Tab-separated table of C-alpha atoms in Angstrom:
chain	number	residue	atom	x	y	z
A	1	UNK	CA	2.091	23.228	35.758
A	2	UNK	CA	4.252	21.885	38.692
A	3	UNK	CA	3.186	17.939	37.807
A	4	UNK	CA	3.889	18.482	34.049
A	5	UNK	CA	7.534	19.410	34.296
A	6	UNK	CA	7.768	16.798	36.136
A	7	UNK	CA	6.158	14.385	34.726
A	8	UNK	CA	8.335	15.255	31.530
A	9	UNK	CA	11.658	15.362	32.899
A	10	UNK	CA	10.702	11.714	34.246
A	11	UNK	CA	10.048	10.827	30.741
A	12	UNK	CA	13.472	12.826	29.459
A	13	UNK	CA	15.844	10.587	31.915
A	14	UNK	CA	13.886	7.473	30.887
A	15	UNK	CA	13.672	8.093	27.307
A	16	UNK	CA	17.797	8.076	27.534
A	17	UNK	CA	18.506	5.405	30.329
A	18	UNK	CA	16.385	3.031	27.807
A	19	UNK	CA	18.723	4.342	24.907
A	20	UNK	CA	21.851	4.656	26.324
A	21	UNK	CA	23.160	1.028	25.581
A	22	UNK	CA	22.042	1.802	21.711
A	23	UNK	CA	23.326	5.275	21.938
A	24	UNK	CA	26.773	3.730	22.720
A	25	UNK	CA	27.020	1.756	19.521
A	26	UNK	CA	25.740	4.286	17.441
A	27	UNK	CA	27.867	5.748	14.185
A	28	UNK	CA	29.316	8.395	14.592
A	29	UNK	CA	26.688	10.189	13.735
A	30	UNK	CA	25.979	13.380	16.995
A	31	UNK	CA	23.331	15.708	17.105
A	32	UNK	CA	23.948	19.505	17.873
A	33	UNK	CA	21.223	22.687	19.156
A	34	UNK	CA	21.562	26.111	18.438
A	35	UNK	CA	20.731	28.184	20.381
A	36	UNK	CA	23.025	25.682	22.976
A	37	UNK	CA	20.836	25.478	25.875
A	38	UNK	CA	19.094	22.522	27.102
A	39	UNK	CA	15.880	25.535	27.443
A	40	UNK	CA	13.996	27.922	25.563
A	41	UNK	CA	11.161	30.402	25.769
A	42	UNK	CA	7.592	29.254	23.602
A	43	UNK	CA	7.509	31.110	20.589
A	44	UNK	CA	11.345	31.290	19.751
A	45	UNK	CA	13.065	29.170	17.299
A	46	UNK	CA	15.744	26.513	16.838
A	47	UNK	CA	17.961	24.114	14.505
A	48	UNK	CA	18.697	20.903	15.533
A	49	UNK	CA	21.588	19.225	13.809
A	50	UNK	CA	23.208	15.520	12.683
A	51	UNK	CA	26.797	16.090	11.965
A	52	UNK	CA	28.374	13.579	10.434
A	53	UNK	CA	25.897	12.414	8.642
A	54	UNK	CA	27.334	11.752	4.874
A	55	UNK	CA	23.847	10.737	3.232
A	56	UNK	CA	21.013	13.192	4.704
A	57	UNK	CA	18.375	11.218	3.315
A	58	UNK	CA	19.075	8.166	5.430
A	59	UNK	CA	19.037	10.243	8.522
A	60	UNK	CA	15.771	11.898	10.417
A	61	UNK	CA	15.881	14.074	13.479
A	62	UNK	CA	13.022	11.408	15.323
A	63	UNK	CA	11.951	12.748	19.532
A	64	UNK	CA	9.883	11.516	22.325
A	65	UNK	CA	7.143	13.461	24.038
A	66	UNK	CA	3.567	13.233	26.352
A	67	UNK	CA	2.646	13.463	22.849
A	68	UNK	CA	4.644	10.125	21.498
A	69	UNK	CA	7.149	8.964	19.420
A	70	UNK	CA	7.833	11.132	16.223
A	71	UNK	CA	9.945	12.804	13.263
A	72	UNK	CA	10.339	15.893	11.799
A	73	UNK	CA	8.723	16.641	8.946
A	74	UNK	CA	5.747	14.489	10.360
A	75	UNK	CA	3.315	17.358	12.298
A	76	UNK	CA	5.992	19.689	13.376
A	77	UNK	CA	9.711	21.169	12.184
A	78	UNK	CA	10.988	21.448	8.831
A	79	UNK	CA	12.955	18.831	7.402
A	80	UNK	CA	16.395	19.948	5.362
A	81	UNK	CA	20.641	19.302	4.598
A	82	UNK	CA	20.296	16.785	7.854
A	83	UNK	CA	18.166	19.667	9.935
A	84	UNK	CA	15.758	20.282	11.637
A	85	UNK	CA	14.084	23.825	11.716
A	86	UNK	CA	10.969	24.580	14.458
A	87	UNK	CA	10.398	27.481	13.766
A	88	UNK	CA	8.059	28.696	17.105
A	89	UNK	CA	8.532	26.101	19.912
A	90	UNK	CA	5.994	25.232	22.593
A	91	UNK	CA	5.672	23.603	25.806
A	92	UNK	CA	4.556	20.287	23.949
A	93	UNK	CA	7.800	20.677	21.870
A	94	UNK	CA	9.648	19.720	25.599
A	95	UNK	CA	11.427	16.085	25.722
A	96	UNK	CA	14.075	13.702	23.891
A	97	UNK	CA	15.978	13.814	20.807
A	98	UNK	CA	18.243	11.488	18.948
A	99	UNK	CA	18.908	11.590	15.215
A	100	UNK	CA	18.090	8.332	14.010
A	101	UNK	CA	19.201	6.380	10.162
A	102	UNK	CA	16.892	3.745	7.981
A	103	UNK	CA	19.149	0.794	9.799
A	104	UNK	CA	18.618	2.029	13.722
A	105	UNK	CA	21.583	2.969	13.976
A	106	UNK	CA	21.169	6.579	16.725
A	107	UNK	CA	23.092	9.668	17.504
A	108	UNK	CA	23.447	11.335	20.870
A	109	UNK	CA	19.992	11.805	22.844
A	110	UNK	CA	19.519	15.690	24.374
A	111	UNK	CA	16.347	16.415	26.330
A	112	UNK	CA	14.583	20.547	25.622
A	113	UNK	CA	12.424	22.242	27.537
A	114	UNK	CA	10.287	24.209	25.687
A	115	UNK	CA	8.194	26.768	29.062
A	116	UNK	CA	5.656	29.073	28.718
A	117	UNK	CA	7.191	30.939	31.827
A	118	UNK	CA	9.016	33.494	32.975
A	119	UNK	CA	12.696	32.147	33.193
A	120	UNK	CA	14.479	29.771	31.812
A	121	UNK	CA	18.397	27.641	33.139
A	122	UNK	CA	20.687	28.233	30.320
A	123	UNK	CA	22.496	24.838	30.643
A	124	UNK	CA	24.835	23.376	28.619
A	125	UNK	CA	23.021	20.584	26.034
A	126	UNK	CA	25.060	18.042	25.216
A	127	UNK	CA	27.240	16.329	28.645
A	128	UNK	CA	29.771	18.123	29.497
A	129	UNK	CA	33.719	16.436	30.848
A	130	UNK	CA	35.124	15.172	33.980
A	131	UNK	CA	37.130	18.774	35.336
A	132	UNK	CA	35.659	21.177	32.619
A	133	UNK	CA	34.087	24.778	34.029
A	134	UNK	CA	30.017	24.884	33.704
A	135	UNK	CA	28.442	28.128	33.430
A	136	UNK	CA	24.928	28.157	34.639
A	137	UNK	CA	22.882	31.400	33.713
A	138	UNK	CA	19.700	32.106	34.544
A	139	UNK	CA	18.163	34.218	32.352
A	140	UNK	CA	14.260	36.175	32.712
A	141	UNK	CA	12.158	36.636	29.834
A	142	UNK	CA	11.958	40.318	29.596
A	143	UNK	CA	14.768	42.962	29.938
A	144	UNK	CA	16.912	42.699	31.927
A	145	UNK	CA	18.010	39.943	32.432
A	146	UNK	CA	21.611	39.917	34.483
A	147	UNK	CA	19.523	39.671	37.435
A	148	UNK	CA	19.690	38.229	40.938
A	149	UNK	CA	19.161	34.331	41.110
A	150	UNK	CA	19.403	31.211	43.091
A	151	UNK	CA	20.537	27.942	42.027
A	152	UNK	CA	19.479	25.031	43.049
A	153	UNK	CA	20.731	20.924	42.190
A	154	UNK	CA	18.165	17.963	42.839
A	155	UNK	CA	16.128	20.798	44.955
A	156	UNK	CA	18.455	21.345	47.133
A	157	UNK	CA	19.786	25.528	47.191
A	158	UNK	CA	23.624	25.687	46.910
A	159	UNK	CA	24.472	29.362	46.367
A	160	UNK	CA	22.760	32.622	45.159
A	161	UNK	CA	25.137	34.893	42.116
A	162	UNK	CA	23.815	39.029	42.159
A	163	UNK	CA	24.615	38.912	37.599
A	164	UNK	CA	21.974	35.414	37.428
A	165	UNK	CA	25.286	33.895	36.614
A	166	UNK	CA	27.021	31.189	38.045
A	167	UNK	CA	29.948	28.624	37.066
A	168	UNK	CA	30.377	25.113	38.744
A	169	UNK	CA	34.586	25.187	38.563
A	170	UNK	CA	36.214	21.498	37.678
A	171	UNK	CA	33.095	19.066	37.623
A	172	UNK	CA	32.960	15.737	38.909
A	173	UNK	CA	30.363	12.997	38.508
A	174	UNK	CA	29.066	14.223	41.212
A	175	UNK	CA	27.899	17.395	40.228
A	176	UNK	CA	25.610	15.085	38.202
A	177	UNK	CA	22.083	16.572	38.474
A	178	UNK	CA	18.293	18.134	38.116
A	179	UNK	CA	19.324	22.273	37.839
A	180	UNK	CA	17.269	25.022	38.403
A	181	UNK	CA	16.675	28.914	39.155
A	182	UNK	CA	15.249	31.047	40.478
A	183	UNK	CA	14.007	35.195	40.375
A	184	UNK	CA	12.439	36.905	43.235
A	185	UNK	CA	9.648	38.497	41.557
A	186	UNK	CA	9.820	36.559	38.317
A	187	UNK	CA	9.216	32.992	39.320
A	188	UNK	CA	11.481	29.420	39.214
A	189	UNK	CA	12.872	28.156	35.620
A	190	UNK	CA	12.350	24.084	34.393
A	191	UNK	CA	14.469	21.800	35.750
A	192	UNK	CA	17.687	20.690	33.588
A	193	UNK	CA	19.726	17.537	33.680
A	194	UNK	CA	23.813	17.949	33.687
A	195	UNK	CA	25.519	14.927	32.310
A	196	UNK	CA	29.348	14.548	33.016
A	197	UNK	CA	31.703	11.964	31.792
A	198	UNK	CA	35.159	10.996	32.595
A	199	UNK	CA	37.955	12.386	30.752
A	200	UNK	CA	39.781	10.070	28.259
A	201	UNK	CA	42.674	7.779	29.108
A	202	UNK	CA	45.922	8.767	28.208
A	203	UNK	CA	48.432	6.329	28.502
A	204	UNK	CA	52.336	7.214	28.657
A	205	UNK	CA	54.994	5.695	27.832
A	206	UNK	CA	57.874	5.698	30.039
A	207	UNK	CA	61.151	6.782	27.358
A	208	UNK	CA	63.939	5.966	28.292
A	209	UNK	CA	67.210	8.590	29.481
A	210	UNK	CA	70.729	8.014	28.160
A	211	UNK	CA	73.089	7.121	31.810
A	212	UNK	CA	75.352	10.383	32.138
A	213	UNK	CA	78.756	9.733	30.701
A	214	UNK	CA	81.499	8.484	32.927
A	215	UNK	CA	85.029	10.160	33.500
A	216	UNK	CA	87.256	7.137	34.393
A	217	UNK	CA	91.698	8.189	35.050
A	218	UNK	CA	93.884	6.825	33.684
A	219	UNK	CA	96.383	3.929	34.855
A	220	UNK	CA	98.457	1.848	33.611
A	221	UNK	CA	96.668	-1.467	32.357
A	222	UNK	CA	93.434	0.905	31.917
A	223	UNK	CA	91.145	0.550	28.922
A	224	UNK	CA	88.230	2.293	29.887
A	225	UNK	CA	88.759	5.842	28.471
A	226	UNK	CA	88.388	5.689	25.173
A	227	UNK	CA	91.727	6.625	23.991
A	228	UNK	CA	93.217	4.536	26.444
A	229	UNK	CA	94.351	2.029	23.712
A	230	UNK	CA	96.073	5.209	21.430
A	231	UNK	CA	97.660	6.338	24.962
A	232	UNK	CA	99.764	3.016	25.331
A	233	UNK	CA	100.684	2.325	21.992
A	234	UNK	CA	102.649	5.888	21.977
A	235	UNK	CA	103.503	5.804	25.363
A	236	UNK	CA	105.214	1.178	24.522
A	237	UNK	CA	106.441	2.140	21.360
A	238	UNK	CA	109.041	5.180	22.350
A	239	UNK	CA	110.094	2.203	25.147
A	240	UNK	CA	110.522	-0.486	22.810
A	241	UNK	CA	112.409	1.123	20.452
A	242	UNK	CA	115.038	2.146	23.167
A	243	UNK	CA	115.348	-1.827	23.872
A	244	UNK	CA	114.923	-3.204	20.620
A	245	UNK	CA	117.972	-0.655	19.565
A	246	UNK	CA	121.275	-1.339	21.303
A	247	UNK	CA	120.880	-5.945	20.196
A	248	UNK	CA	120.118	-4.518	17.288
A	249	UNK	CA	122.829	-2.773	16.839
A	250	UNK	CA	124.988	-5.020	18.289
A	251	UNK	CA	123.795	-8.258	16.104
A	252	UNK	CA	124.282	-5.808	12.895
A	253	UNK	CA	127.761	-5.251	13.839
A	254	UNK	CA	128.911	-9.195	15.053
A	255	UNK	CA	127.669	-9.358	11.071
A	256	UNK	CA	129.960	-6.857	10.275
A	257	UNK	CA	132.379	-8.258	12.123
A	258	UNK	CA	132.408	-11.884	11.158
A	259	UNK	CA	131.710	-11.521	6.949
A	260	UNK	CA	134.858	-8.845	7.230
A	261	UNK	CA	136.850	-12.174	8.971
A	262	UNK	CA	135.564	-14.827	6.328
A	263	UNK	CA	137.238	-12.498	3.752
A	264	UNK	CA	140.533	-12.320	5.106
A	265	UNK	CA	143.465	-13.909	3.632
A	266	UNK	CA	144.284	-17.688	5.384
A	267	UNK	CA	147.133	-17.335	7.960
A	268	UNK	CA	149.541	-19.941	9.874
A	269	UNK	CA	151.498	-19.404	12.765
A	270	UNK	CA	154.787	-19.932	12.745
A	271	UNK	CA	155.126	-19.908	8.931
A	272	UNK	CA	157.399	-17.824	7.265
A	273	UNK	CA	156.421	-15.891	4.825
A	274	UNK	CA	157.971	-14.788	1.129
A	275	UNK	CA	160.348	-12.653	0.554
A	276	UNK	CA	159.220	-10.802	-2.468
A	277	UNK	CA	155.613	-10.205	-0.474
A	278	UNK	CA	157.615	-7.304	0.511
A	279	UNK	CA	159.087	-5.886	-2.751
């Protein structure tokens, strides 16, 4: 049984590796699993959906197991409205699943494990984002399910929890690997691969900040202040008036005097005036 588990896990990893290039170039269709888990007890039901398929007639669910490659509705499952329902899971349902179109485009791939044992590890079925928290649940088939459990990564003990829950905070690429758990007196779960993907790169454009306003004291000849021209005009206008007005008044008086002299009758020095001028 242990050798069979290892063979299924190896098959799932190899299948995902061989098809990784096609997955990256696939359409926007995504495969989801309900319940959201990568491991299931036998004789349970689950549903796999091809989300984003505009034409369900052009898509189908395929899988690769120890029995070979096949599609939903062929010898297993029931296909309806872009979803495949497996009413009773069995150990040979373990394998890699993906959505595929008639043209050969495929969705993401998920690895599912169905066990006849009494312990499973519930872990994310889809890749998790780098920096997120990941919770692992070690669960028994019988109640209560929240029993003390030990957790392992790539066969190495990483810790134990009294309630069967382990949370890995702020996961990174180094947290990728095969995880399993063990509950004393009940047994060990199968191993499941957890994939960690990088966060999307966000480019932040620099924003320009206007410089703070500057204030310059007003000095003679300075016009840096926005009101300096008007202020200088207000000061210079009275000054010019005071200087110009005396010259203007003197000019007017001289012109007026000259005009009066021009209108006066001519006189000759030493000439006697007529006597009747004074009568």
